[in-house]
Amino acid sequence: FLLTYKSGWTDAQRAAADAKVNILNDADTVLTTPVRSGTSAASRYRQAGNTVPPGSDVDHMVDLPLGGNDTTPNMSPLDKSVNRSLGAQIYQQAKGLPPGTKINNVKIGD
């Protein structure tokens, strides 16, 4: 997958995007049909005693379509813009690929 930085992102947002890409590259990512819990990730993350800073979403560090689990150990706050942009890009690139496709190399750039 080749992801792109969103125009206007700060250095901190770019660094958060880089960290997300590193997490994906360190994981055994394979396209799967996502399985979600009945409650939102944010509410479960908070119920586990965690906080979400203003301007952040609760992110599945390894995205569900890439084989990530819908559990709190796979959740972490991530800048809203970064989370939503990268999530949409991953969804678009995964769309149409068969389940079981290995995603071994995720890159990001301008």
Backbone as XML, in Angstrom:
<?xml version="1.0"?>
<chain id="A" units="angstrom">
  <residue number="1" name="PHE">
    <atom name="N" x="0.845" y="-1.169" z="0.000"/>
    <atom name="CA" x="0.000" y="0.000" z="0.000"/>
    <atom name="C" x="0.885" y="1.224" z="0.000"/>
  </residue>
  <residue number="2" name="LEU">
    <atom name="N" x="0.487" y="2.217" z="-0.746"/>
    <atom name="CA" x="1.177" y="3.495" z="-0.737"/>
    <atom name="C" x="0.200" y="4.548" z="-0.224"/>
  </residue>
  <residue number="3" name="LEU">
    <atom name="N" x="0.458" y="5.049" z="0.972"/>
    <atom name="CA" x="-0.365" y="6.069" z="1.592"/>
    <atom name="C" x="0.282" y="7.423" z="1.381"/>
  </residue>
  <residue number="4" name="THR">
    <atom name="N" x="-0.518" y="8.477" z="1.478"/>
    <atom name="CA" x="0.023" y="9.819" z="1.291"/>
    <atom name="C" x="-0.306" y="10.696" z="2.492"/>
  </residue>
  <residue number="5" name="TYR">
    <atom name="N" x="0.628" y="11.590" z="2.788"/>
    <atom name="CA" x="0.388" y="12.607" z="3.805"/>
    <atom name="C" x="-0.677" y="13.558" z="3.274"/>
  </residue>
  <residue number="6" name="LYS">
    <atom name="N" x="-1.524" y="14.026" z="4.151"/>
    <atom name="CA" x="-2.526" y="15.018" z="3.769"/>
    <atom name="C" x="-1.856" y="16.390" z="3.717"/>
  </residue>
  <residue number="7" name="SER">
    <atom name="N" x="-2.179" y="17.142" z="2.694"/>
    <atom name="CA" x="-1.639" y="18.484" z="2.549"/>
    <atom name="C" x="-1.964" y="19.304" z="3.789"/>
  </residue>
  <residue number="8" name="GLY">
    <atom name="N" x="-0.974" y="19.985" z="4.317"/>
    <atom name="CA" x="-1.178" y="20.844" z="5.464"/>
    <atom name="C" x="-0.953" y="20.192" z="6.816"/>
  </residue>
  <residue number="9" name="TRP">
    <atom name="N" x="-0.638" y="18.894" z="6.827"/>
    <atom name="CA" x="-0.360" y="18.252" z="8.113"/>
    <atom name="C" x="0.874" y="18.878" z="8.752"/>
  </residue>
  <residue number="10" name="THR">
    <atom name="N" x="0.836" y="18.983" z="10.059"/>
    <atom name="CA" x="1.979" y="19.485" z="10.816"/>
    <atom name="C" x="3.054" y="18.397" z="10.893"/>
  </residue>
  <residue number="11" name="ASP">
    <atom name="N" x="4.220" y="18.771" z="11.385"/>
    <atom name="CA" x="5.279" y="17.775" z="11.592"/>
    <atom name="C" x="4.801" y="16.689" z="12.563"/>
  </residue>
  <residue number="12" name="ALA">
    <atom name="N" x="4.036" y="17.073" z="13.588"/>
    <atom name="CA" x="3.535" y="16.094" z="14.557"/>
    <atom name="C" x="2.563" y="15.126" z="13.899"/>
  </residue>
  <residue number="13" name="GLN">
    <atom name="N" x="1.711" y="15.614" z="13.018"/>
    <atom name="CA" x="0.773" y="14.736" z="12.315"/>
    <atom name="C" x="1.513" y="13.801" z="11.364"/>
  </residue>
  <residue number="14" name="ARG">
    <atom name="N" x="2.518" y="14.305" z="10.696"/>
    <atom name="CA" x="3.323" y="13.446" z="9.814"/>
    <atom name="C" x="4.039" y="12.360" z="10.627"/>
  </residue>
  <residue number="15" name="ALA">
    <atom name="N" x="4.545" y="12.749" z="11.797"/>
    <atom name="CA" x="5.221" y="11.774" z="12.660"/>
    <atom name="C" x="4.229" y="10.713" z="13.145"/>
  </residue>
  <residue number="16" name="ALA">
    <atom name="N" x="2.995" y="11.122" z="13.455"/>
    <atom name="CA" x="1.975" y="10.156" z="13.875"/>
    <atom name="C" x="1.637" y="9.207" z="12.730"/>
  </residue>
  <residue number="17" name="ALA">
    <atom name="N" x="1.574" y="9.731" z="11.518"/>
    <atom name="CA" x="1.314" y="8.886" z="10.347"/>
    <atom name="C" x="2.469" y="7.907" z="10.129"/>
  </residue>
  <residue number="18" name="ASP">
    <atom name="N" x="3.691" y="8.392" z="10.282"/>
    <atom name="CA" x="4.865" y="7.511" z="10.149"/>
    <atom name="C" x="4.818" y="6.392" z="11.183"/>
  </residue>
  <residue number="19" name="ALA">
    <atom name="N" x="4.456" y="6.733" z="12.423"/>
    <atom name="CA" x="4.379" y="5.721" z="13.488"/>
    <atom name="C" x="3.320" y="4.679" z="13.157"/>
  </residue>
  <residue number="20" name="LYS">
    <atom name="N" x="2.187" y="5.115" z="12.629"/>
    <atom name="CA" x="1.119" y="4.185" z="12.241"/>
    <atom name="C" x="1.622" y="3.232" z="11.149"/>
  </residue>
  <residue number="21" name="VAL">
    <atom name="N" x="2.319" y="3.766" z="10.161"/>
    <atom name="CA" x="2.858" y="2.931" z="9.083"/>
    <atom name="C" x="3.854" y="1.916" z="9.649"/>
  </residue>
  <residue number="22" name="ASN">
    <atom name="N" x="4.690" y="2.341" z="10.586"/>
    <atom name="CA" x="5.644" y="1.411" z="11.210"/>
    <atom name="C" x="4.916" y="0.280" z="11.935"/>
  </residue>
  <residue number="23" name="ILE">
    <atom name="N" x="3.837" y="0.595" z="12.633"/>
    <atom name="CA" x="3.047" y="-0.430" z="13.325"/>
    <atom name="C" x="2.501" y="-1.433" z="12.310"/>
  </residue>
  <residue number="24" name="LEU">
    <atom name="N" x="1.974" y="-0.920" z="11.207"/>
    <atom name="CA" x="1.422" y="-1.819" z="10.187"/>
    <atom name="C" x="2.503" y="-2.706" z="9.579"/>
  </residue>
  <residue number="25" name="ASN">
    <atom name="N" x="3.686" y="-2.144" z="9.364"/>
    <atom name="CA" x="4.766" y="-2.935" z="8.778"/>
    <atom name="C" x="5.336" y="-3.962" z="9.750"/>
  </residue>
  <residue number="26" name="ASP">
    <atom name="N" x="5.203" y="-3.718" z="11.045"/>
    <atom name="CA" x="5.687" y="-4.665" z="12.046"/>
    <atom name="C" x="4.680" y="-5.788" z="12.315"/>
  </residue>
  <residue number="27" name="ALA">
    <atom name="N" x="3.444" y="-5.606" z="11.853"/>
    <atom name="CA" x="2.386" y="-6.598" z="12.097"/>
    <atom name="C" x="2.307" y="-7.576" z="10.929"/>
  </residue>
  <residue number="28" name="ASP">
    <atom name="N" x="1.662" y="-8.684" z="11.192"/>
    <atom name="CA" x="1.387" y="-9.660" z="10.142"/>
    <atom name="C" x="0.044" y="-9.297" z="9.529"/>
  </residue>
  <residue number="29" name="THR">
    <atom name="N" x="0.061" y="-8.366" z="8.574"/>
    <atom name="CA" x="-1.181" y="-7.855" z="8.020"/>
    <atom name="C" x="-1.649" y="-8.687" z="6.838"/>
  </residue>
  <residue number="30" name="VAL">
    <atom name="N" x="-2.906" y="-9.066" z="6.910"/>
    <atom name="CA" x="-3.536" y="-9.842" z="5.845"/>
    <atom name="C" x="-4.988" y="-9.385" z="5.758"/>
  </residue>
  <residue number="31" name="LEU">
    <atom name="N" x="-5.477" y="-9.198" z="4.545"/>
    <atom name="CA" x="-6.843" y="-8.723" z="4.369"/>
    <atom name="C" x="-7.835" y="-9.735" z="4.917"/>
  </residue>
  <residue number="32" name="THR">
    <atom name="N" x="-8.726" y="-9.235" z="5.770"/>
    <atom name="CA" x="-9.757" y="-10.068" z="6.383"/>
    <atom name="C" x="-11.074" y="-9.302" z="6.368"/>
  </residue>
  <residue number="33" name="THR">
    <atom name="N" x="-12.145" y="-10.014" z="6.617"/>
    <atom name="CA" x="-13.431" y="-9.366" z="6.815"/>
    <atom name="C" x="-13.475" y="-8.897" z="8.258"/>
  </residue>
  <residue number="34" name="PRO">
    <atom name="N" x="-13.616" y="-7.577" z="8.469"/>
    <atom name="CA" x="-13.578" y="-7.059" z="9.838"/>
    <atom name="C" x="-14.701" y="-7.626" z="10.712"/>
  </residue>
  <residue number="35" name="VAL">
    <atom name="N" x="-14.350" y="-7.897" z="11.961"/>
    <atom name="CA" x="-15.320" y="-8.316" z="12.962"/>
    <atom name="C" x="-15.304" y="-7.246" z="14.039"/>
  </residue>
  <residue number="36" name="ARG">
    <atom name="N" x="-16.468" y="-6.608" z="14.228"/>
    <atom name="CA" x="-16.558" y="-5.516" z="15.191"/>
    <atom name="C" x="-17.426" y="-5.915" z="16.370"/>
  </residue>
  <residue number="37" name="SER">
    <atom name="N" x="-17.087" y="-5.354" z="17.510"/>
    <atom name="CA" x="-17.907" y="-5.483" z="18.704"/>
    <atom name="C" x="-19.163" y="-4.632" z="18.494"/>
  </residue>
  <residue number="38" name="GLY">
    <atom name="N" x="-20.140" y="-4.813" z="19.350"/>
    <atom name="CA" x="-21.366" y="-4.043" z="19.237"/>
    <atom name="C" x="-21.261" y="-2.631" z="19.773"/>
  </residue>
  <residue number="39" name="THR">
    <atom name="N" x="-20.170" y="-2.303" z="20.471"/>
    <atom name="CA" x="-20.013" y="-0.956" z="21.024"/>
    <atom name="C" x="-18.810" y="-0.274" z="20.386"/>
  </residue>
  <residue number="40" name="SER">
    <atom name="N" x="-18.791" y="1.048" z="20.455"/>
    <atom name="CA" x="-17.730" y="1.795" z="19.784"/>
    <atom name="C" x="-16.376" y="1.543" z="20.444"/>
  </residue>
  <residue number="41" name="ALA">
    <atom name="N" x="-15.343" y="1.657" z="19.626"/>
    <atom name="CA" x="-13.975" y="1.503" z="20.132"/>
    <atom name="C" x="-13.688" y="2.549" z="21.198"/>
  </residue>
  <residue number="42" name="ALA">
    <atom name="N" x="-14.129" y="3.783" z="20.962"/>
    <atom name="CA" x="-13.859" y="4.863" z="21.915"/>
    <atom name="C" x="-14.482" y="4.575" z="23.273"/>
  </residue>
  <residue number="43" name="SER">
    <atom name="N" x="-15.717" y="4.088" z="23.287"/>
    <atom name="CA" x="-16.358" y="3.828" z="24.586"/>
    <atom name="C" x="-15.672" y="2.668" z="25.308"/>
  </residue>
  <residue number="44" name="ARG">
    <atom name="N" x="-15.295" y="1.631" z="24.589"/>
    <atom name="CA" x="-14.597" y="0.507" z="25.233"/>
    <atom name="C" x="-13.217" y="0.915" z="25.717"/>
  </residue>
  <residue number="45" name="TYR">
    <atom name="N" x="-12.531" y="1.756" z="24.942"/>
    <atom name="CA" x="-11.203" y="2.247" z="25.320"/>
    <atom name="C" x="-11.296" y="3.058" z="26.609"/>
  </residue>
  <residue number="46" name="ARG">
    <atom name="N" x="-12.292" y="3.935" z="26.680"/>
    <atom name="CA" x="-12.490" y="4.747" z="27.884"/>
    <atom name="C" x="-12.926" y="3.892" z="29.069"/>
  </residue>
  <residue number="47" name="GLN">
    <atom name="N" x="-13.791" y="2.915" z="28.846"/>
    <atom name="CA" x="-14.242" y="2.025" z="29.925"/>
    <atom name="C" x="-13.079" y="1.238" z="30.521"/>
  </residue>
  <residue number="48" name="ALA">
    <atom name="N" x="-12.034" y="1.041" z="29.726"/>
    <atom name="CA" x="-10.846" y="0.334" z="30.209"/>
    <atom name="C" x="-9.936" y="1.259" z="31.014"/>
  </residue>
  <residue number="49" name="GLY">
    <atom name="N" x="-10.378" y="2.509" z="31.221"/>
    <atom name="CA" x="-9.609" y="3.439" z="32.045"/>
    <atom name="C" x="-8.663" y="4.331" z="31.276"/>
  </residue>
  <residue number="50" name="ASN">
    <atom name="N" x="-8.756" y="4.330" z="29.973"/>
    <atom name="CA" x="-7.875" y="5.144" z="29.136"/>
    <atom name="C" x="-8.529" y="6.479" z="28.801"/>
  </residue>
  <residue number="51" name="THR">
    <atom name="N" x="-7.718" y="7.449" z="28.453"/>
    <atom name="CA" x="-8.233" y="8.752" z="28.047"/>
    <atom name="C" x="-7.896" y="9.009" z="26.584"/>
  </residue>
  <residue number="52" name="VAL">
    <atom name="N" x="-8.717" y="9.843" z="25.973"/>
    <atom name="CA" x="-8.509" y="10.232" z="24.583"/>
    <atom name="C" x="-8.311" y="11.742" z="24.549"/>
  </residue>
  <residue number="53" name="PRO">
    <atom name="N" x="-7.129" y="12.192" z="24.164"/>
    <atom name="CA" x="-6.867" y="13.637" z="24.136"/>
    <atom name="C" x="-7.790" y="14.351" z="23.142"/>
  </residue>
  <residue number="54" name="PRO">
    <atom name="N" x="-8.077" y="15.617" z="23.398"/>
    <atom name="CA" x="-8.856" y="16.397" z="22.430"/>
    <atom name="C" x="-8.181" y="16.380" z="21.061"/>
  </residue>
  <residue number="55" name="GLY">
    <atom name="N" x="-8.974" y="16.289" z="20.022"/>
    <atom name="CA" x="-8.428" y="16.268" z="18.662"/>
    <atom name="C" x="-7.970" y="14.900" z="18.210"/>
  </residue>
  <residue number="56" name="SER">
    <atom name="N" x="-8.247" y="13.868" z="19.024"/>
    <atom name="CA" x="-7.838" y="12.498" z="18.684"/>
    <atom name="C" x="-9.048" y="11.595" z="18.552"/>
  </residue>
  <residue number="57" name="ASP">
    <atom name="N" x="-8.893" y="10.543" z="17.773"/>
    <atom name="CA" x="-9.830" y="9.439" z="17.688"/>
    <atom name="C" x="-9.181" y="8.233" z="18.339"/>
  </residue>
  <residue number="58" name="VAL">
    <atom name="N" x="-9.975" y="7.244" z="18.690"/>
    <atom name="CA" x="-9.422" y="5.952" z="19.100"/>
    <atom name="C" x="-9.200" y="5.162" z="17.820"/>
  </residue>
  <residue number="59" name="ASP">
    <atom name="N" x="-7.960" y="4.822" z="17.579"/>
    <atom name="CA" x="-7.550" y="4.132" z="16.360"/>
    <atom name="C" x="-7.281" y="2.668" z="16.657"/>
  </residue>
  <residue number="60" name="HIS">
    <atom name="N" x="-7.680" y="1.801" z="15.730"/>
    <atom name="CA" x="-7.198" y="0.414" z="15.767"/>
    <atom name="C" x="-5.804" y="0.472" z="15.162"/>
  </residue>
  <residue number="61" name="MET">
    <atom name="N" x="-4.792" y="0.222" z="15.974"/>
    <atom name="CA" x="-3.414" y="0.362" z="15.505"/>
    <atom name="C" x="-3.165" y="-0.513" z="14.278"/>
  </residue>
  <residue number="62" name="VAL">
    <atom name="N" x="-3.596" y="-1.770" z="14.334"/>
    <atom name="CA" x="-3.635" y="-2.605" z="13.134"/>
    <atom name="C" x="-5.101" y="-2.608" z="12.716"/>
  </residue>
  <residue number="63" name="ASP">
    <atom name="N" x="-5.377" y="-1.980" z="11.598"/>
    <atom name="CA" x="-6.754" y="-1.809" z="11.141"/>
    <atom name="C" x="-7.470" y="-3.149" z="11.017"/>
  </residue>
  <residue number="64" name="LEU">
    <atom name="N" x="-8.762" y="-3.127" z="11.307"/>
    <atom name="CA" x="-9.542" y="-4.363" z="11.277"/>
    <atom name="C" x="-9.497" y="-5.057" z="9.912"/>
  </residue>
  <residue number="65" name="PRO">
    <atom name="N" x="-9.601" y="-4.327" z="8.786"/>
    <atom name="CA" x="-9.521" y="-5.020" z="7.492"/>
    <atom name="C" x="-8.146" y="-5.622" z="7.203"/>
  </residue>
  <residue number="66" name="LEU">
    <atom name="N" x="-7.138" y="-5.255" z="8.014"/>
    <atom name="CA" x="-5.791" y="-5.795" z="7.826"/>
    <atom name="C" x="-5.471" y="-6.872" z="8.866"/>
  </residue>
  <residue number="67" name="GLY">
    <atom name="N" x="-6.509" y="-7.391" z="9.506"/>
    <atom name="CA" x="-6.320" y="-8.483" z="10.454"/>
    <atom name="C" x="-6.200" y="-8.063" z="11.897"/>
  </residue>
  <residue number="68" name="GLY">
    <atom name="N" x="-6.377" y="-6.766" z="12.192"/>
    <atom name="CA" x="-6.306" y="-6.298" z="13.568"/>
    <atom name="C" x="-7.503" y="-6.753" z="14.381"/>
  </residue>
  <residue number="69" name="ASN">
    <atom name="N" x="-7.303" y="-6.851" z="15.674"/>
    <atom name="CA" x="-8.376" y="-7.254" z="16.580"/>
    <atom name="C" x="-9.137" y="-6.045" z="17.080"/>
  </residue>
  <residue number="70" name="ASP">
    <atom name="N" x="-10.432" y="-6.233" z="17.319"/>
    <atom name="CA" x="-11.268" y="-5.163" z="17.864"/>
    <atom name="C" x="-11.257" y="-5.255" z="19.385"/>
  </residue>
  <residue number="71" name="THR">
    <atom name="N" x="-10.049" y="-5.134" z="19.945"/>
    <atom name="CA" x="-9.853" y="-5.218" z="21.388"/>
    <atom name="C" x="-9.037" y="-4.012" z="21.846"/>
  </residue>
  <residue number="72" name="THR">
    <atom name="N" x="-9.159" y="-3.668" z="23.125"/>
    <atom name="CA" x="-8.460" y="-2.472" z="23.617"/>
    <atom name="C" x="-6.937" y="-2.543" z="23.491"/>
  </residue>
  <residue number="73" name="PRO">
    <atom name="N" x="-6.291" y="-3.717" z="23.596"/>
    <atom name="CA" x="-4.837" y="-3.709" z="23.386"/>
    <atom name="C" x="-4.427" y="-3.265" z="21.972"/>
  </residue>
  <residue number="74" name="ASN">
    <atom name="N" x="-5.353" y="-3.329" z="21.014"/>
    <atom name="CA" x="-5.071" y="-2.898" z="19.641"/>
    <atom name="C" x="-5.595" y="-1.482" z="19.385"/>
  </residue>
  <residue number="75" name="MET">
    <atom name="N" x="-5.876" y="-0.745" z="20.448"/>
    <atom name="CA" x="-6.407" y="0.614" z="20.304"/>
    <atom name="C" x="-5.469" y="1.628" z="20.942"/>
  </residue>
  <residue number="76" name="SER">
    <atom name="N" x="-5.438" y="2.802" z="20.330"/>
    <atom name="CA" x="-4.621" y="3.892" z="20.851"/>
    <atom name="C" x="-5.144" y="5.202" z="20.270"/>
  </residue>
  <residue number="77" name="PRO">
    <atom name="N" x="-5.015" y="6.297" z="21.006"/>
    <atom name="CA" x="-5.414" y="7.577" z="20.430"/>
    <atom name="C" x="-4.519" y="7.938" z="19.249"/>
  </residue>
  <residue number="78" name="LEU">
    <atom name="N" x="-5.136" y="8.535" z="18.244"/>
    <atom name="CA" x="-4.402" y="9.012" z="17.071"/>
    <atom name="C" x="-5.081" y="10.296" z="16.604"/>
  </residue>
  <residue number="79" name="ASP">
    <atom name="N" x="-4.296" y="11.260" z="16.180"/>
    <atom name="CA" x="-4.823" y="12.507" z="15.653"/>
    <atom name="C" x="-5.993" y="12.217" z="14.699"/>
  </residue>
  <residue number="80" name="LYS">
    <atom name="N" x="-7.099" y="12.943" z="14.871"/>
    <atom name="CA" x="-8.312" y="12.693" z="14.068"/>
    <atom name="C" x="-8.045" y="12.748" z="12.576"/>
  </residue>
  <residue number="81" name="SER">
    <atom name="N" x="-7.335" y="13.768" z="12.127"/>
    <atom name="CA" x="-7.087" y="13.913" z="10.702"/>
    <atom name="C" x="-6.259" y="12.749" z="10.169"/>
  </residue>
  <residue number="82" name="VAL">
    <atom name="N" x="-5.252" y="12.359" z="10.923"/>
    <atom name="CA" x="-4.389" y="11.240" z="10.508"/>
    <atom name="C" x="-5.199" y="9.952" z="10.480"/>
  </residue>
  <residue number="83" name="ASN">
    <atom name="N" x="-5.953" y="9.699" z="11.537"/>
    <atom name="CA" x="-6.744" y="8.476" z="11.615"/>
    <atom name="C" x="-7.729" y="8.373" z="10.455"/>
  </residue>
  <residue number="84" name="ARG">
    <atom name="N" x="-8.453" y="9.433" z="10.224"/>
    <atom name="CA" x="-9.496" y="9.387" z="9.196"/>
    <atom name="C" x="-8.914" y="9.337" z="7.784"/>
  </residue>
  <residue number="85" name="SER">
    <atom name="N" x="-7.821" y="10.047" z="7.559"/>
    <atom name="CA" x="-7.201" y="10.027" z="6.241"/>
    <atom name="C" x="-6.585" y="8.663" z="5.934"/>
  </residue>
  <residue number="86" name="LEU">
    <atom name="N" x="-5.780" y="8.152" z="6.867"/>
    <atom name="CA" x="-5.140" y="6.858" z="6.608"/>
    <atom name="C" x="-6.165" y="5.734" z="6.558"/>
  </residue>
  <residue number="87" name="GLY">
    <atom name="N" x="-7.172" y="5.791" z="7.422"/>
    <atom name="CA" x="-8.218" y="4.767" z="7.397"/>
    <atom name="C" x="-8.931" y="4.719" z="6.057"/>
  </residue>
  <residue number="88" name="ALA">
    <atom name="N" x="-9.261" y="5.894" z="5.519"/>
    <atom name="CA" x="-9.933" y="5.955" z="4.217"/>
    <atom name="C" x="-9.024" y="5.445" z="3.101"/>
  </residue>
  <residue number="89" name="GLN">
    <atom name="N" x="-7.745" y="5.805" z="3.165"/>
    <atom name="CA" x="-6.805" y="5.343" z="2.134"/>
    <atom name="C" x="-6.646" y="3.824" z="2.179"/>
  </residue>
  <residue number="90" name="ILE">
    <atom name="N" x="-6.542" y="3.285" z="3.381"/>
    <atom name="CA" x="-6.414" y="1.827" z="3.524"/>
    <atom name="C" x="-7.663" y="1.140" z="2.989"/>
  </residue>
  <residue number="91" name="TYR">
    <atom name="N" x="-8.821" y="1.669" z="3.335"/>
    <atom name="CA" x="-10.081" y="1.089" z="2.850"/>
    <atom name="C" x="-10.122" y="1.081" z="1.322"/>
  </residue>
  <residue number="92" name="GLN">
    <atom name="N" x="-9.781" y="2.214" z="0.705"/>
    <atom name="CA" x="-9.830" y="2.314" z="-0.753"/>
    <atom name="C" x="-8.867" y="1.345" z="-1.428"/>
  </residue>
  <residue number="93" name="GLN">
    <atom name="N" x="-7.682" y="1.184" z="-0.859"/>
    <atom name="CA" x="-6.703" y="0.293" z="-1.479"/>
    <atom name="C" x="-7.028" y="-1.175" z="-1.247"/>
  </residue>
  <residue number="94" name="ALA">
    <atom name="N" x="-7.701" y="-1.461" z="-0.146"/>
    <atom name="CA" x="-8.053" y="-2.852" z="0.163"/>
    <atom name="C" x="-9.288" y="-3.307" z="-0.601"/>
  </residue>
  <residue number="95" name="LYS">
    <atom name="N" x="-10.129" y="-2.337" z="-0.956"/>
    <atom name="CA" x="-11.386" y="-2.648" z="-1.631"/>
    <atom name="C" x="-11.112" y="-3.422" z="-2.918"/>
  </residue>
  <residue number="96" name="GLY">
    <atom name="N" x="-11.778" y="-4.542" z="-3.061"/>
    <atom name="CA" x="-11.627" y="-5.321" z="-4.281"/>
    <atom name="C" x="-10.535" y="-6.374" z="-4.238"/>
  </residue>
  <residue number="97" name="LEU">
    <atom name="N" x="-9.647" y="-6.308" z="-3.238"/>
    <atom name="CA" x="-8.632" y="-7.354" z="-3.105"/>
    <atom name="C" x="-9.238" y="-8.538" z="-2.376"/>
  </residue>
  <residue number="98" name="PRO">
    <atom name="N" x="-8.838" y="-9.742" z="-2.714"/>
    <atom name="CA" x="-9.436" y="-10.916" z="-2.074"/>
    <atom name="C" x="-8.976" y="-11.082" z="-0.629"/>
  </residue>
  <residue number="99" name="PRO">
    <atom name="N" x="-9.877" y="-11.580" z="0.235"/>
    <atom name="CA" x="-9.465" y="-11.909" z="1.605"/>
    <atom name="C" x="-8.272" y="-12.855" z="1.572"/>
  </residue>
  <residue number="100" name="GLY">
    <atom name="N" x="-7.374" y="-12.679" z="2.518"/>
    <atom name="CA" x="-6.172" y="-13.504" z="2.581"/>
    <atom name="C" x="-4.967" y="-12.861" z="1.904"/>
  </residue>
  <residue number="101" name="THR">
    <atom name="N" x="-5.186" y="-11.751" z="1.163"/>
    <atom name="CA" x="-4.075" y="-11.052" z="0.539"/>
    <atom name="C" x="-3.156" y="-10.499" z="1.613"/>
  </residue>
  <residue number="102" name="LYS">
    <atom name="N" x="-1.894" y="-10.830" z="1.540"/>
    <atom name="CA" x="-0.919" y="-10.324" z="2.511"/>
    <atom name="C" x="-0.502" y="-8.898" z="2.117"/>
  </residue>
  <residue number="103" name="ILE">
    <atom name="N" x="-0.456" y="-8.057" z="3.123"/>
    <atom name="CA" x="-0.016" y="-6.673" z="2.921"/>
    <atom name="C" x="1.291" y="-6.555" z="3.691"/>
  </residue>
  <residue number="104" name="ASN">
    <atom name="N" x="2.387" y="-6.751" z="2.993"/>
    <atom name="CA" x="3.684" y="-6.839" z="3.654"/>
    <atom name="C" x="4.464" y="-5.534" z="3.680"/>
  </residue>
  <residue number="105" name="ASN">
    <atom name="N" x="4.011" y="-4.552" z="2.926"/>
    <atom name="CA" x="4.828" y="-3.346" z="2.811"/>
    <atom name="C" x="3.918" y="-2.125" z="2.657"/>
  </residue>
  <residue number="106" name="VAL">
    <atom name="N" x="3.851" y="-1.320" z="3.682"/>
    <atom name="CA" x="3.072" y="-0.085" z="3.647"/>
    <atom name="C" x="4.066" y="1.068" z="3.651"/>
  </residue>
  <residue number="107" name="LYS">
    <atom name="N" x="3.881" y="2.001" z="2.731"/>
    <atom name="CA" x="4.751" y="3.172" z="2.629"/>
    <atom name="C" x="3.894" y="4.415" z="2.699"/>
  </residue>
  <residue number="108" name="ILE">
    <atom name="N" x="4.530" y="5.529" z="3.061"/>
    <atom name="CA" x="3.840" y="6.806" z="3.071"/>
    <atom name="C" x="4.772" y="7.880" z="2.526"/>
  </residue>
  <residue number="109" name="GLY">
    <atom name="N" x="4.194" y="8.800" z="1.814"/>
    <atom name="CA" x="4.974" y="9.898" z="1.246"/>
    <atom name="C" x="4.061" y="11.010" z="0.797"/>
  </residue>
  <residue number="110" name="ASP">
    <atom name="N" x="4.649" y="11.990" z="0.145"/>
    <atom name="CA" x="3.864" y="13.134" z="-0.350"/>
    <atom name="C" x="3.216" y="12.815" z="-1.680"/>
  </residue>
</chain>
